[in-house]
Backbone as a ProteinNet text record, in pm:
[ID]
protein_1_A
[PRIMARY]
MEKIFNLSFKEIILYVHNLDYDGMFIIEALSQISEFEFEIFAQKRELYDIKIKYFKKIIKFKCSYKLVPMSLREISRNFNLIPKL
[TERTIARY]
9292.6	9373	9464.4	9395.2	9462	9567.6	9574.1	9698.6	9826.4	9787.3	9860.3	9904.6	9840.5	9885	10020.2	9964.9	10055.8	10187.6	10210.1	10330.2	10432.4	10576.4	10698.5	10705	10660.7	10711	10612.3	10699	10681.1	10588.3	10606.3	10531	10494.1	10388.8	10325.4	10256.3	10299.9	10240.3	10163.5	10033.5	9932.9	9907.2	9917.7	9883	9726.7	9625.8	9491.3	9444.2	9405.4	9404.6	9265.5	9275.4	9181.2	9111.8	9199	9181.8	9056.6	9032.5	8905.8	8798.7	8769.6	8655.6	8672.7	8762.4	8785.4	8843.7	8871.7	8911.3	8786.9	8694.2	8578.5	8555.6	8542.4	8496.4	8587.8	8738.3	8844.2	8838.6	8792.6	8774.2	8648.6	8573.3	8382.1	8407.3	8463.7	8535.7	8615.3	8682.5	8789.8	8792.5	8672.1	8707	8621.9	8535.9	8483.1	8595.6	8729.1	8772.3	8852.8	8830.4	8858.9	9035.4	9081.3	9210.5	9300.2	9232.4	9354.1	9304.8	9416.8	9416.2	9440.9	9378.9	9396.1	9475.9	9532.8	9567.9	9564.7	9455.6	9421.1	9496	9546.7	9610.4	9517.7	9431.6	9390	9359.7	9346.9	9375.4	9268	9206	9109	8994.6	8964.7	8839.2	8907	9047.1	9138.7	9207	9192.5	9234.2	9358.4	9477.8	9600.1	9645.9	9650	9677.2	9629.1	9634.4	9486.8	9652	9665.4	9773.1	9703.5	9724.6	9666.4	9770.5	9720	9810.1	9762.4	9845.4	9770.9	9877	9890.6	10017.5	10136.7	10222	10330.1	10382.9	10248	10277.5	10178.7	10205.1	10170.3	10117.2	9997.2	9963.5	9924.1	9954.7	9974.5	9869.8	9752.8	9700.9	9777.6	9839.4	9815.7	9699.5	9732.5	9632.8	9751.4	9770.4	9825.2	9799.6	9664	9588.6	9683.1	9726.8	9798.2	9909.5	9954.1	10108.4	10118.6	10003.6	10006.5	9838.9	9840.5	9711.9	9664.6	9605.7	9539.9	9433.2	9334.2	9293.5	9355.9	9291	9377.5	9394.7	9310	9310.8	9392.8	9474.9	9531.5	9680.4	9675.9	9791.7	9852.8	9767.9	9792.5	9838.4	9766.5	9775.8	9932.4	9994.4	10097.7	10208.3	10209.6	10276.7	10278.7	10191.3	10191.9	10132.6	10038.2	10016.4	9877.6	9818.8	9654.7	9603.5	9467.1	9379.8	9266.2	9227.7	9142.6	8986.5	8924.7	8782.2	8663.8
8190.9	8212.2	8072.4	7976.5	7841.3	7812.3	7898.9	7847	7985.1	8082.8	8150	8150	8062.7	8024	7878.9	7824.9	7701.7	7756.9	7878.6	7927.4	7896.4	7860.7	7847.3	7996.2	8098.7	8233.9	8231.4	8275	8260	8368.5	8498.6	8624.6	8703.3	8736.3	8768.1	8894.6	8997.6	9114.8	9140.9	9203.5	9243.3	9319.1	9442.5	9569	9573.1	9617.4	9649.5	9806.3	9872.9	9985.8	10043.4	10116.4	10130.1	10039.2	9989.6	9912.8	9966.2	10057.1	10107.9	10056.8	10040	9971.2	9826.8	9766.3	9666.1	9574.6	9606.3	9575.5	9488.8	9567.2	9536.6	9387.7	9371.7	9255.5	9128.3	9160.5	9111	9018.3	9131.4	9114.1	8999.4	9074.2	8982.3	8854.1	8809.3	8696	8594.8	8629.8	8558.7	8533.7	8620.7	8615.5	8507.3	8439.8	8302.3	8170.1	8174.8	8078.5	8101.9	8021.9	8041.7	8019.4	7950.4	7914.6	8073.1	8162.9	8273.6	8381.8	8446.4	8585.1	8675.3	8781.7	8917.6	9021.1	9120.6	9238.1	9344.4	9450.5	9550.2	9681.5	9739.5	9904.3	9973	10050.9	10151.9	10331.3	10448.6	10509.4	10673.4	10713.2	10803.5	10750.2	10637.5	10542.5	10500.2	10540.1	10530.3	10350.7	10266.2	10126.5	10108.8	10088.7	10042.5	9965	9852.9	9719.1	9631.5	9498.8	9409.4	9277.8	9220.6	9103.8	8979.7	8867.7	8769.1	8635.8	8566.5	8488.7	8357.2	8278.7	8130.1	8021.9	7950.8	7920.9	7984	7906.2	8009.8	8129.2	8146.5	8234.8	8369.2	8440.7	8580.5	8643.6	8699.4	8735.5	8909.6	8994.1	9108.1	9178.5	9259.5	9359.4	9464.3	9534.2	9690.9	9757.1	9901.5	10010	10053.6	10063.2	10100.2	10264.9	10285	10413	10527.5	10430.3	10570.1	10580.4	10475.3	10535.2	10605.2	10579.2	10647.3	10687.4	10801	10860.2	10920.9	10828	10889.4	10726	10750.9	10644.5	10531	10438.9	10336.8	10369.7	10439.8	10485.1	10588.2	10703.1	10758.2	10711.3	10630.7	10532.2	10473.2	10412.2	10334.9	10421.4	10544.4	10651.9	10736.4	10737.4	10817.2	10671.6	10567.4	10465.4	10365.9	10437	10364.1	10236.5	10215.8	10068.8	10059.5	9927.7	9913.3	9985.5	10052.1	10081.7	10015.6	10051.7	9989.1	9992.4	9876.1	9889.5	9965.2
11660.4	11836.7	11826.4	11822.4	11861.5	11743	11590.3	11519.1	11561.2	11626.3	11667.7	11779.5	11850	12007.8	11980	11860.1	11807.9	11728.5	11748.5	11666	11768.9	11702.5	11817.7	11884	11877.5	11917.1	12049.5	12167.5	12290.4	12324.4	12247.8	12278.9	12084	12105.3	11940.5	11964.2	11882.1	11871.4	11774.1	11765	11605.4	11667.7	11554.6	11561	11491.2	11585.2	11519.5	11496.3	11387.4	11391	11480	11534.9	11637.1	11718.9	11830.2	11917.5	12028.1	12019.1	12115.9	12064	11896.7	11838.7	11859.9	11771.9	11792.3	11898.7	12001.1	12128.1	12182.3	12192	12250.8	12179	12058.4	11978.4	12044.5	12049.2	12096.9	12219.7	12317.9	12468.1	12466	12383.2	12439.2	12386.3	12270.2	12219.7	12297.7	12331.6	12389.5	12570.3	12611	12748.3	12817.8	12682.1	12698.6	12728.8	12703	12688.5	12841.4	12923.7	13056.6	13104.2	12969.1	13056.9	13020.5	12905.1	12885.3	12991.2	12998.6	13138.2	13034.6	13079.5	13039.5	13106.6	13046.8	13123.3	13023.9	13053.3	12963.7	13000	12907.4	12946.2	12857.6	12935.2	12916.7	12993.8	12938.5	12968.2	12895.7	13009.9	12978.1	12857.9	12887.8	12801.4	12650.8	12669.5	12551.4	12545.4	12469.4	12494.2	12416.4	12485.4	12419.8	12401.5	12502.1	12460	12601.5	12500.9	12538.9	12520.5	12643.1	12673.9	12721.3	12610.3	12628.3	12694.5	12805.9	12822.3	12811	12780.2	12775.9	12807.7	12909	12963.6	12950.8	12914.1	12853.2	12766.6	12699.6	12550.2	12608.6	12509	12536.3	12367.1	12315.8	12240.3	12297.8	12233.4	12250.2	12122.5	12171	12046.4	12114.1	11991.5	12032.8	11933.5	11954.1	11868.4	11775.9	11647.2	11544	11495.1	11534.8	11555.1	11623.1	11741.8	11807.4	11791.5	11702.3	11659.1	11527.9	11444.3	11328.5	11320.6	11365.1	11379.4	11234.3	11138.4	11022.6	10950.4	10904.7	10844.8	10749.1	10756.7	10651.7	10525.6	10460.9	10343.5	10297.8	10425.9	10422.8	10468	10514.3	10538.6	10399.7	10335.9	10204.4	10088.1	10096.3	9973.3	10021.8	10115.9	10189	10203.8	10174.3	10163.7	10034	9911.2	9797.4	9835.7	9898.5	9920	9816.2	9836.4	9826.5	9902.5	9869.4	9959	10011.9	10114.6	10175.8	10098.9	10049.3	9979.1	10101.6
[MASK]
+++++++++++++++++++++++++++++++++++++++++++++++++++++++++++++++++++++++++++++++++++++

């Protein structure tokens, strides 16, 4: 996270496939840092967005599964990418 916040961008968006699962790990790990402010957007028990503010910088974690509702294996096959192992 330190490297990400040290980038020159004011706002960074990171996509996480299935944020409903990974988002809990992100929140748990980063909530230990008191300087971080969190905004979480969830609806009907589904996590869509986690925004972390640190001074004047923002990192947003967004759920790519909500945009492309298929497995990573299916995505790699459909776009001729190297499959997830």
